[in-house]
Coordinates of C-alpha atoms and ligand atoms in Angstrom, one line a residue:
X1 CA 83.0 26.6 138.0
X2 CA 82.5 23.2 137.0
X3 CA 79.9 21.1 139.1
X4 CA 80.8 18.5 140.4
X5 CA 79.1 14.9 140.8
X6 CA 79.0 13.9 144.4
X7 CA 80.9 10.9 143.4
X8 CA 84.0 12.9 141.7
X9 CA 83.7 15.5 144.9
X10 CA 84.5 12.8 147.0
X11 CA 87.3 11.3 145.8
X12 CA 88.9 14.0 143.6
X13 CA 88.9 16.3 146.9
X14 CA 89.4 13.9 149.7
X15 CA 92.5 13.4 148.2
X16 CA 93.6 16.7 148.8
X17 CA 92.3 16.3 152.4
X18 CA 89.5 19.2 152.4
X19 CA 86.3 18.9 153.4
X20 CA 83.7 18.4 150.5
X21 CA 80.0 20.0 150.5
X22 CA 77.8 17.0 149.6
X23 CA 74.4 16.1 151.1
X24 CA 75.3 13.7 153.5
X25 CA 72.8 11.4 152.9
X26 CA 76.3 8.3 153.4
X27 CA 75.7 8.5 156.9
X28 CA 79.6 6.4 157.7
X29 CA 81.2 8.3 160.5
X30 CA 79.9 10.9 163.5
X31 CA 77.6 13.6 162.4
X32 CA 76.6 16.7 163.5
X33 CA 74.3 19.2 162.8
X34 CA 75.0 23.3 163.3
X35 CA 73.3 26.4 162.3
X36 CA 75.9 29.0 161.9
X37 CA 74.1 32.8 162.9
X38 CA 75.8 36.0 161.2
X39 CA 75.5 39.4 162.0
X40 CA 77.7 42.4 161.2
X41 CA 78.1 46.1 161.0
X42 CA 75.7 46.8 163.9
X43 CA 75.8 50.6 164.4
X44 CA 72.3 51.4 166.0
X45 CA 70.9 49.6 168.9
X46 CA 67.6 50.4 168.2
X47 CA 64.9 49.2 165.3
X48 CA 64.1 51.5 162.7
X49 CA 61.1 51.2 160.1
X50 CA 60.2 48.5 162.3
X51 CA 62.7 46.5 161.0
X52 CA 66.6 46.0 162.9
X53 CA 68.0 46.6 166.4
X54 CA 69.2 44.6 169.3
X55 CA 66.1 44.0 170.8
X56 CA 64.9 42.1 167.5
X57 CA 68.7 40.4 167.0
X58 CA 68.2 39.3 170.6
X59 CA 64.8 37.5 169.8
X60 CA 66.4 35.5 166.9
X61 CA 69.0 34.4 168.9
X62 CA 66.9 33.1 171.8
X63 CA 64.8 31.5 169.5
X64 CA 67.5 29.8 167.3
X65 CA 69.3 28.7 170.7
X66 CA 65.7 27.2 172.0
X67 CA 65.6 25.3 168.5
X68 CA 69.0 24.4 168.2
X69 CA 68.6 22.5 171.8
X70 CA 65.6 21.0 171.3
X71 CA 66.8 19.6 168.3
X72 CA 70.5 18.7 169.5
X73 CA 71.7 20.7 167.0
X74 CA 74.4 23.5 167.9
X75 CA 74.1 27.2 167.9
X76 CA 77.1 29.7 166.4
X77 CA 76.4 33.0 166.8
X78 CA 79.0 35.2 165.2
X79 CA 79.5 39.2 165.0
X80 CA 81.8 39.8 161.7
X81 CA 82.9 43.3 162.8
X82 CA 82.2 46.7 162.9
X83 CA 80.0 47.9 165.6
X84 CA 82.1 50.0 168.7
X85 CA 81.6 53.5 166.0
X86 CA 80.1 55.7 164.4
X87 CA 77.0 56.3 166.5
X88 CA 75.8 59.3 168.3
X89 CA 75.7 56.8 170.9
X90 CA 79.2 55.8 170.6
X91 CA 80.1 59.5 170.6
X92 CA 79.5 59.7 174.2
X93 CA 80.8 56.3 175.3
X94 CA 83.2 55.1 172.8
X95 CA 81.4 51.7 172.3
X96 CA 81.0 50.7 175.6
X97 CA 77.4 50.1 174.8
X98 CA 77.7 47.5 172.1
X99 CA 80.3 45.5 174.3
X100 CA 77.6 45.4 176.8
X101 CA 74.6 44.6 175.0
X102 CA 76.6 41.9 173.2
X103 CA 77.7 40.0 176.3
X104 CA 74.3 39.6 176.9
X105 CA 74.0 37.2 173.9
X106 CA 77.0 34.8 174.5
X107 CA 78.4 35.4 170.9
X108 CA 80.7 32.8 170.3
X109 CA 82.9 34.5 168.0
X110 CA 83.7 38.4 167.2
X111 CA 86.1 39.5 165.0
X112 CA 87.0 43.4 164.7
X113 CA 86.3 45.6 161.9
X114 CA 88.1 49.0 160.9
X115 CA 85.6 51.0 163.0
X116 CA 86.7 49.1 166.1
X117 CA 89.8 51.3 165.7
X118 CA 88.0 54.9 165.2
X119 CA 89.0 55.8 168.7
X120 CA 92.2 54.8 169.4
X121 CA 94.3 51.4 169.9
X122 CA 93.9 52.4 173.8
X123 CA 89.6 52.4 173.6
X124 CA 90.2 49.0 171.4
X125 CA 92.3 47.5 173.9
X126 CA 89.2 48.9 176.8
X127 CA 86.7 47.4 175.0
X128 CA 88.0 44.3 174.3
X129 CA 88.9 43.4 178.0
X130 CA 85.2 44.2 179.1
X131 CA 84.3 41.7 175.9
X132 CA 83.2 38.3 177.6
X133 CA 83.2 37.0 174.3
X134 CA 85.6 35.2 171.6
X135 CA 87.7 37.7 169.6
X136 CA 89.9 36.4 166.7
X137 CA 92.3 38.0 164.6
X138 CA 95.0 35.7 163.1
X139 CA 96.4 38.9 161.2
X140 CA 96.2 41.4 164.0
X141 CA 99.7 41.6 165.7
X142 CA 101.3 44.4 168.3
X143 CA 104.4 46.6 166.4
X144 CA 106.7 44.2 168.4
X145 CA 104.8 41.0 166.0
X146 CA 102.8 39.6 169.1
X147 CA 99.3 38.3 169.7
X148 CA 97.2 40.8 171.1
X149 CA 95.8 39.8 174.9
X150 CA 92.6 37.9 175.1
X151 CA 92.8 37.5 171.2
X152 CA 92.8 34.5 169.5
X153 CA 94.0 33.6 165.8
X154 CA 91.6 30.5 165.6
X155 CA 89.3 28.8 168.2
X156 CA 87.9 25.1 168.2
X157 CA 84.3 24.5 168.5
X158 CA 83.1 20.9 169.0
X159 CA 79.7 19.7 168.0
X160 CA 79.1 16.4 169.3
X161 CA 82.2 14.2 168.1
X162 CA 83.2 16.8 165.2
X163 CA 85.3 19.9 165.7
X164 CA 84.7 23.4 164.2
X165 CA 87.7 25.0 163.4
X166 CA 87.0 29.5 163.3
X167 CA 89.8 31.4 161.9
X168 CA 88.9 35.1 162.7
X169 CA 90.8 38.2 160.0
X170 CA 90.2 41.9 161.3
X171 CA 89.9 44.4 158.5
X172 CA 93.3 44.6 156.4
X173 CA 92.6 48.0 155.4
X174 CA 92.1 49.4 159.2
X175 CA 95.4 51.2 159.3
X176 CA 94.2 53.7 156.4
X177 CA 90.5 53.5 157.1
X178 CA 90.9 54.1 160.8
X179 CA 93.2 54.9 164.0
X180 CA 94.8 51.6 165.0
X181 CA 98.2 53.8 165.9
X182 CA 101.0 51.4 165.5
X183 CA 99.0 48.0 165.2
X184 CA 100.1 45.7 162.5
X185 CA 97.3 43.9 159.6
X186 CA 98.3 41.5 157.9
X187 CA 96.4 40.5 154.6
X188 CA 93.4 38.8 155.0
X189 CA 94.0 36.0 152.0
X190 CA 97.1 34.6 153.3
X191 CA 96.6 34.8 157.0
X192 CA 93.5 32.7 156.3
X193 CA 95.5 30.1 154.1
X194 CA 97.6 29.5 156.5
X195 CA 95.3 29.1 159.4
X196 CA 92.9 27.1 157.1
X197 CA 96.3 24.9 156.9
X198 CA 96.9 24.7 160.4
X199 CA 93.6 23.9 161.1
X200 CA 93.0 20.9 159.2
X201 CA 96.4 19.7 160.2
X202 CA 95.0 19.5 163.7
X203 CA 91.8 17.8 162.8
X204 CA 89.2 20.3 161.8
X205 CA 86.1 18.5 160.2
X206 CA 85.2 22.0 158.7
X207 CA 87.0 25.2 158.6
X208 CA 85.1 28.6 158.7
X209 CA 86.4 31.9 158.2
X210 CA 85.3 35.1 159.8
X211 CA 86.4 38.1 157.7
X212 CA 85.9 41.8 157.9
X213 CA 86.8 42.4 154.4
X214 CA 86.1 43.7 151.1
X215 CA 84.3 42.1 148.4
X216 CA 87.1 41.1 146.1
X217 CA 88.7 39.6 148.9
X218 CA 86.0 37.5 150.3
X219 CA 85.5 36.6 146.4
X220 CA 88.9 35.4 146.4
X221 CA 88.6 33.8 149.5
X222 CA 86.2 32.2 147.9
X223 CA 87.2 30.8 144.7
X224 CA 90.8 29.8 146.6
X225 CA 88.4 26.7 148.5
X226 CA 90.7 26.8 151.4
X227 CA 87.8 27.0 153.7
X228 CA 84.5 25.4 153.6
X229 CA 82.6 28.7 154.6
X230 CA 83.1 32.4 154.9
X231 CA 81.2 34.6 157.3
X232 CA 81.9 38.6 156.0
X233 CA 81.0 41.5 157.4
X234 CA 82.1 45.2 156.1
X235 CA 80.3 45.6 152.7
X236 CA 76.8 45.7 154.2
X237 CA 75.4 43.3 152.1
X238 CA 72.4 40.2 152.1
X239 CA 74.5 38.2 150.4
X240 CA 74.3 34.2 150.2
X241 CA 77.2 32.3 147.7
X242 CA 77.4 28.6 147.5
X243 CA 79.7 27.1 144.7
X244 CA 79.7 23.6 145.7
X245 CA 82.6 23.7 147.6
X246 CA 82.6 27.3 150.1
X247 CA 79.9 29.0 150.8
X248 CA 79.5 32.7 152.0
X249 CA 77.3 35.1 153.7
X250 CA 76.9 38.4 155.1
X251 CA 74.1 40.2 156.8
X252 CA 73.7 43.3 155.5
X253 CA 73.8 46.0 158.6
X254 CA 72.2 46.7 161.7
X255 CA 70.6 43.1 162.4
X256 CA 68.3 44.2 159.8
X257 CA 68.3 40.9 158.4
X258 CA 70.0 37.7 159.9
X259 CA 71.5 35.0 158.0
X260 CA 71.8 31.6 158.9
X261 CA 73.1 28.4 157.8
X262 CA 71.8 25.1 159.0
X263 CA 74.5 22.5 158.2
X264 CA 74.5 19.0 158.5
X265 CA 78.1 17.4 158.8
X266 CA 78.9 13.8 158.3
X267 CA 82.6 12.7 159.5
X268 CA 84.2 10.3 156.7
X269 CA 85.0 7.6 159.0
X270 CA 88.2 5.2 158.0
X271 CA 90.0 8.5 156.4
X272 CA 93.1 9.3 158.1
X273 CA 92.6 13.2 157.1
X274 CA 89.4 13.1 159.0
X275 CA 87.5 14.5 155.8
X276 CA 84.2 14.7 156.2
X277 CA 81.2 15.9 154.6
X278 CA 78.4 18.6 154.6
X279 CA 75.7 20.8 153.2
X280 CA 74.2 24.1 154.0
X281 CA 70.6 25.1 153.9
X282 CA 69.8 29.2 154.2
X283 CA 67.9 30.9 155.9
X284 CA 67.4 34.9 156.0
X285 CA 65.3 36.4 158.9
X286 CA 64.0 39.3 158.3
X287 CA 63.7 40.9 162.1
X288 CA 60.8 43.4 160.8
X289 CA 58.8 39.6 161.2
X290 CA 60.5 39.2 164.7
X291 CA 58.9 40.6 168.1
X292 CA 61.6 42.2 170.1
X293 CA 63.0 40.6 172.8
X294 CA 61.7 42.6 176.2
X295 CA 65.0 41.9 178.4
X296 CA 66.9 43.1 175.8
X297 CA 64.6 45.9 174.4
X298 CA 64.0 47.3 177.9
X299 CA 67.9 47.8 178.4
X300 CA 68.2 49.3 174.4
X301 CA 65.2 52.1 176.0
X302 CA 67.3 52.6 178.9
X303 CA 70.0 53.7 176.6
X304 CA 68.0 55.7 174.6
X305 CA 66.6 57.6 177.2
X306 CA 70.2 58.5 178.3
X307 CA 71.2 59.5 174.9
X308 CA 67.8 62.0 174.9
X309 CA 68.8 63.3 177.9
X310 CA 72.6 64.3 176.4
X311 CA 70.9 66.2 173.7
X312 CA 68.8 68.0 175.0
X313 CA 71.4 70.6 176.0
X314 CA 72.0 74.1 174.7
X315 CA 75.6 74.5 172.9
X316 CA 75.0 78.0 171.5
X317 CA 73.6 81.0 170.9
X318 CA 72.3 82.7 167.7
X319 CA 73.6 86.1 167.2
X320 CA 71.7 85.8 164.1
X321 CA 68.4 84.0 162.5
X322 CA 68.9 81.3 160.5
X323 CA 66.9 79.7 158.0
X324 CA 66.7 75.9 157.2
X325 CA 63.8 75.8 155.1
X326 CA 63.8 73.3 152.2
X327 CA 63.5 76.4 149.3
X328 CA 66.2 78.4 150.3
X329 CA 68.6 76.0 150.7
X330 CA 68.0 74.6 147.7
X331 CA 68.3 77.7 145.7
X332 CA 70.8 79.8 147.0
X333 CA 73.5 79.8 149.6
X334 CA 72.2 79.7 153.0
X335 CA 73.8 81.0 156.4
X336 CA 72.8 77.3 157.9
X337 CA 74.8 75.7 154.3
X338 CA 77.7 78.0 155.2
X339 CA 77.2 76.5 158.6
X340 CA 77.4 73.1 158.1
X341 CA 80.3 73.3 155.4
X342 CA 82.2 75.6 157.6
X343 CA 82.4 72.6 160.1
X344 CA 83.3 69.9 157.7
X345 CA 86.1 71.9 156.5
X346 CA 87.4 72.9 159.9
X347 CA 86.7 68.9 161.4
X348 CA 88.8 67.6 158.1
X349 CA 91.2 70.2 157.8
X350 CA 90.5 70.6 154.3
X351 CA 90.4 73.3 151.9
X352 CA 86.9 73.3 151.0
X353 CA 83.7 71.6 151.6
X354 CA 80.7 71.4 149.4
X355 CA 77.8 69.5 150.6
X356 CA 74.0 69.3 149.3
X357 CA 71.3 71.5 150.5
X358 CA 68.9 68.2 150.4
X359 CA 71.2 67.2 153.6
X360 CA 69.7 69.6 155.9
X361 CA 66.3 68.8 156.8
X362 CA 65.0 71.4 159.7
X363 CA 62.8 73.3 157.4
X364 CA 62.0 76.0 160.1
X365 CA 63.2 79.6 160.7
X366 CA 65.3 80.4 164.0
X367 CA 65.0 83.6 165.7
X368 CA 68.1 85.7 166.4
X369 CA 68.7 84.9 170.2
X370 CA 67.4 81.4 170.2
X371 CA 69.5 78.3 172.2
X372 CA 70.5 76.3 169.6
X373 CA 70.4 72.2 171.3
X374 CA 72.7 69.3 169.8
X375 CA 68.7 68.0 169.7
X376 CA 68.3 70.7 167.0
X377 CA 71.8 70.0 165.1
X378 CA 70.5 66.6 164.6
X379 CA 67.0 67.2 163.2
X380 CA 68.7 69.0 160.9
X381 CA 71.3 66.6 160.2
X382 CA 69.2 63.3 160.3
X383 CA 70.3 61.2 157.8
X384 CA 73.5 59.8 159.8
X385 CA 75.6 60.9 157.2
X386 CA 79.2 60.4 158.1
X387 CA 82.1 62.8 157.2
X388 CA 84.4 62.1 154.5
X389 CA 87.5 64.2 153.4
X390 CA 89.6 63.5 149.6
X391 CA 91.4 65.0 147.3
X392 CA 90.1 66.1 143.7
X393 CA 91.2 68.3 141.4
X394 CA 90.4 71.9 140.4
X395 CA 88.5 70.3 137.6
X396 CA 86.3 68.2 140.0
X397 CA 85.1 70.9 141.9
X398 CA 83.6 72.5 139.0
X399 CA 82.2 69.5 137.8
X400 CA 80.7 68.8 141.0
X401 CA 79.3 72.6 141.1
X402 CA 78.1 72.3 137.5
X403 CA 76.4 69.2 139.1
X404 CA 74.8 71.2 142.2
X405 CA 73.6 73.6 140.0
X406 CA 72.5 71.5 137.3
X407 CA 68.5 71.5 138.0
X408 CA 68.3 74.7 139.7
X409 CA 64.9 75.5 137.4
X410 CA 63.0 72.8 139.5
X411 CA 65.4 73.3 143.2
X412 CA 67.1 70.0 144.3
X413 CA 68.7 68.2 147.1
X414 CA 71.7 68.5 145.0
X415 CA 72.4 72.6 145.0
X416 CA 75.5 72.9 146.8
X417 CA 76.3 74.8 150.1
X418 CA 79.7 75.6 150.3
X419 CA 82.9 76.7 152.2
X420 CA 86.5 77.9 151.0
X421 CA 85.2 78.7 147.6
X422 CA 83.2 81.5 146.3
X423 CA 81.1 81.1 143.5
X424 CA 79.6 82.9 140.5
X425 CA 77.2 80.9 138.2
X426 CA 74.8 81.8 135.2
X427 CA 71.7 79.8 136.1
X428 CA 70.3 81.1 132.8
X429 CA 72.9 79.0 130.7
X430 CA 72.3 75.3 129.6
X431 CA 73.2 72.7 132.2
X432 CA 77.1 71.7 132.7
X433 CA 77.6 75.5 131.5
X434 CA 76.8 77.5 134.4
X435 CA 79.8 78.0 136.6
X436 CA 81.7 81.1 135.3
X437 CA 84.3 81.8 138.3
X438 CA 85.4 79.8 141.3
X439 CA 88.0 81.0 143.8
X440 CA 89.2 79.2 146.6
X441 CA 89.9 81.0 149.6
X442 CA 91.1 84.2 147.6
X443 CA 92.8 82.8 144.5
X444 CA 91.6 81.7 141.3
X445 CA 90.8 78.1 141.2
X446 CA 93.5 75.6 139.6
X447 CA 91.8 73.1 137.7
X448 CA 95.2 71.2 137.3
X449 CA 95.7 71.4 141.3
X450 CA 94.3 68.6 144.0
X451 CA 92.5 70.1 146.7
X452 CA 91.5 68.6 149.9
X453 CA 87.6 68.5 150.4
X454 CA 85.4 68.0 152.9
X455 CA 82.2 66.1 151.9
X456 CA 79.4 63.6 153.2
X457 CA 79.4 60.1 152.2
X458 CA 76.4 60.1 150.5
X459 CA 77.5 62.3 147.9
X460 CA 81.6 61.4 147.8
X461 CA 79.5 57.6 146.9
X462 CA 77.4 59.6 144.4
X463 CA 74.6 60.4 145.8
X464 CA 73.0 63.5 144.0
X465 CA 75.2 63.3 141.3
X466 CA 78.6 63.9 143.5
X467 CA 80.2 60.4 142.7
X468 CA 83.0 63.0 141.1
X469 CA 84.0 64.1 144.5
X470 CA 85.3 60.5 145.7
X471 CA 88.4 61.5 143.7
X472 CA 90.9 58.5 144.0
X473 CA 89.7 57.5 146.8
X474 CA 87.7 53.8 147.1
X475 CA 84.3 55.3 148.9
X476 CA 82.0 51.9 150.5
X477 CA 78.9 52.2 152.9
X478 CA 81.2 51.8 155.7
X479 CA 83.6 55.0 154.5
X480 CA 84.3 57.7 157.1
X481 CA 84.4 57.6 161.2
X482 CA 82.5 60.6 162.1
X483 CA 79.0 61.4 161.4
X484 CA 78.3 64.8 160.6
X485 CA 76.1 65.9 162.9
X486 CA 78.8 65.4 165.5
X487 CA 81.4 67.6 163.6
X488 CA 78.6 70.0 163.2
X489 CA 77.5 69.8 167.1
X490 CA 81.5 69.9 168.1
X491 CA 81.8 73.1 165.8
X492 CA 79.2 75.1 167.3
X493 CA 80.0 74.4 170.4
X494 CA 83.4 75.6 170.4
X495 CA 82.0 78.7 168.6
X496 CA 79.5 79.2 171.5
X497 CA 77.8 82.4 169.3
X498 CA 76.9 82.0 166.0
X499 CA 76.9 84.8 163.6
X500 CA 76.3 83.0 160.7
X501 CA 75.1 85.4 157.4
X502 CA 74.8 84.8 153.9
X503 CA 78.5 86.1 152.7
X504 CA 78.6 86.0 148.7
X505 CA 79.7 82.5 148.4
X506 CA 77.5 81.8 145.6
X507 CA 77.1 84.5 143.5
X508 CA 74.2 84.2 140.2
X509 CA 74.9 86.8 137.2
Ligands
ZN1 ZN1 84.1 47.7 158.0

């Protein structure tokens, strides 16, 4: 877009009675000076890589607060959604966790994301109550159109003689990517403009918007100028935009990084619209730099220490050995690949399931008769992979096995382990030739048909070369509510004995 001279901002957009982003070095009417804080898509409580966590996220915060008073300036915190699943945490108390952690910070705003849903309106609606913090969602309504308790659309924040107006959107998409049962979103885009609307009618000096939302809607969000900024969360990205006019950020995940803007906003006094103006200056902490806050570090460890304690216990017992070393799984079907794509399929109800051999990561031998632990299902599974089912067709799954067994000469992540489908392949013939028969579950494969398959998201968002395995569906970071681990732990559980053998799946001429 065209940039605009401060002098043509002001009076080409005061006109239209919207706030204008100019340095506000006219110093006419009350100012005000606020650092907005963003975080978002906060799965894991603790740091990894020295970098992330809510011990670190907890530090910044006291720290910015401290500032922020001593320089009668006024702190924002904000939490742009996601964060009540999927964790193996979460798996055990549905969130609970997060809600408490984050009351420790006084957030000041919160809006939910799709995975705020993964359990059930019922666990939302829990969680939320125990939430002694702000949640808005202008375009979350009950099937019967109404405002959900303790939710607000938009909430008034005053600093000093100016007022803050935060419109909070939930995640439009939720009813598709999650289990919100019979809870109505509307879109994002709209809600917003009319709340941006409403809010400058009651005297907002500048109107932010909290969005869990994709990247072409926070774009458009953008370029519509209908608020002055735009705090995102969902996409998992560092990402700072400043046209001028809006600006946006989101934090990546995890409180691996946190952005924040430091505004300075000058009220135009003597204009009836109460326009006023401001500018932005970013900052991006990067917590591996940050020394964890103890309070909030010693309560993360008490967590953990829980969580050990609820894996270390037996769920089955092996009627046979299994092998998870790197070679074999890499270069032929493996009972422990049969395994792990057996419990895909069966969580997703699909047909099939191919998943790479690189995603198991055990690399050790387990004697027929051994205990197998949830602790042992998840160093072989560590990668927090989450569960993904779609539908391709016949056509895809060969690619997809062509793909697998594309660089068997030198043995990848990428050979496939599979279920519902047996396999014959000429690893002899030139790459993207070596697939000869596939059957699913007893009859020839239809390339023409669509068949439900159970995958992980790395590969469904092409990891290894899988990317053809997303079939129609749009696959983000934030795809999927289950990690695989869990579906894998679940499986075996129920099974209690596992007899698992190498059947014939994969078959080389
Ligand atoms: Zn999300």
């Amino acid at each position: 877009m065209q940039k605009l001279s401060r002098r043509q901002t002001l009076t080409s957009i005061l006109a239209a009675g919207a706030t204008v982003a100019v340095p506000p070095a006219r110093a006419d009417g009350a100012t005000a000076r606020v650092s907005l804080l963003l975080i978002n898509d906060i799965y894991r409580i603790e740091e990894k890589n020295g970098r992330g966590g809510m011990a670190r996220f907890a530090a910044v915060v006291r720290a910015e607060r401290a500032r922020t008073l001593a320089e009668d300036s006024h702190l924002i915190c904000v939490h742009a959604g996601d964060t009540l699943s999927p964790s193996l945490l979460s798996s055990f108390d549905q969130g609970a966790h997060m809600v408490d952690l984050f009351n420790d910070l006084e957030l000041n705003a919160f809006v939910p994301g799709n995975h705020e849903f993964d359990f059930g309106k019922e666990v939302y609606f829990d969680r939320m109550r125990q939430a002694r913090f702000p949640v808005l969602a202008a375009n979350l309504r009950s099937a019967a159109g109404m405002k959900l308790p303790r939710h607000e659309d938009q909430i008034l924040i005053e600093a000093g003689k100016l007022n803050l107006a935060f419109i909070g959107t939930a995640f439009d998409g939720t009813a598709i990517a999650s289990r919100p049962g019979d809870l109505v979103f509307s879109p994002t885009i709209s809600t917003v403009l009319a709340n941006a609307e409403k809010a400058r009618a009651a005297g907002a000096d500048l109107v932010i918007a909290i969005v869990h939302a994709d990247k072409a809607t926070g774009a458009a969000l953008m370029n519509s100028h209908a608020v002055d900024f735009i705090l995102s969360g969902h996409n998992h990205d560092l990402h700072i935009d400043f046209d001028g006019r809006t600006a946006l950020m989101e934090s990546e995940q995890d409180a691996n990084y946190v952005t924040i803007a430091d505004i300075e906003v000058t009220q135009n006094r003597g204009q009836a619209d109460r326009s006023s103006s401001w500018w932005p200056n970013f900052r991006v902490i990067d917590t591996a730099k940050v020394i964890s806050d103890p309070a909030m570090l010693a309560k993360v460890q008490m967590y953990s220490a829980g969580l050990n304690r609820l894996f270390d216990v037996e769920i089955a017992t092996l009627a046979a050995a299994l092998d998870s070393r790197t070679g074999a799984l890499r270069s032929g079907e493996c009972a422990i690949g049969d395994l792990v794509a057996d419990a895909l399929r069966s969580a997703s109800a699909a047909e099939v399931a191919i998943i790479n051999g690189g995603s198991i990561r055990g690399n050790r031998i387990y004697a027929a008769g051994t205990r197998l632990t949830k602790r042992d299902i998840l160093d072989e599974l560590p990668f927090g992979n989450k569960t993904m089912a779609t539908k391709v067709s016949g056509t895809s799954i060969v690619d997809a096995l062509e793909n697998g067994f594309s660089q068997i000469e030198r043995p990848t992540g990428r050979f496939p382990q599979v279920s519902g489908l047996v396999v014959s392949a000429n690893p002899a013939a030139p790459p993207g030739e070596r697939v000869k028969t596939v059957w699913v579950n007893g009859e020839a494969l239809d390339l023409g048909r669509e068949y439900k398959i159970a995958t992980n998201d790395f590969m469904a968002s092409g990891g290894d070369g899988y990317g053809m395995l997303a079939g129609k569906t749009h696959v983000s970071p934030d795809s999927g509510t289950r990690l695989v681990a869990l579906d894998v732990i679940d499986y075996i559980a129920a099974a209690k004995r596992i007899d698992a053998k190498i059947e014939g799946r994969i078959v080389f001429q």
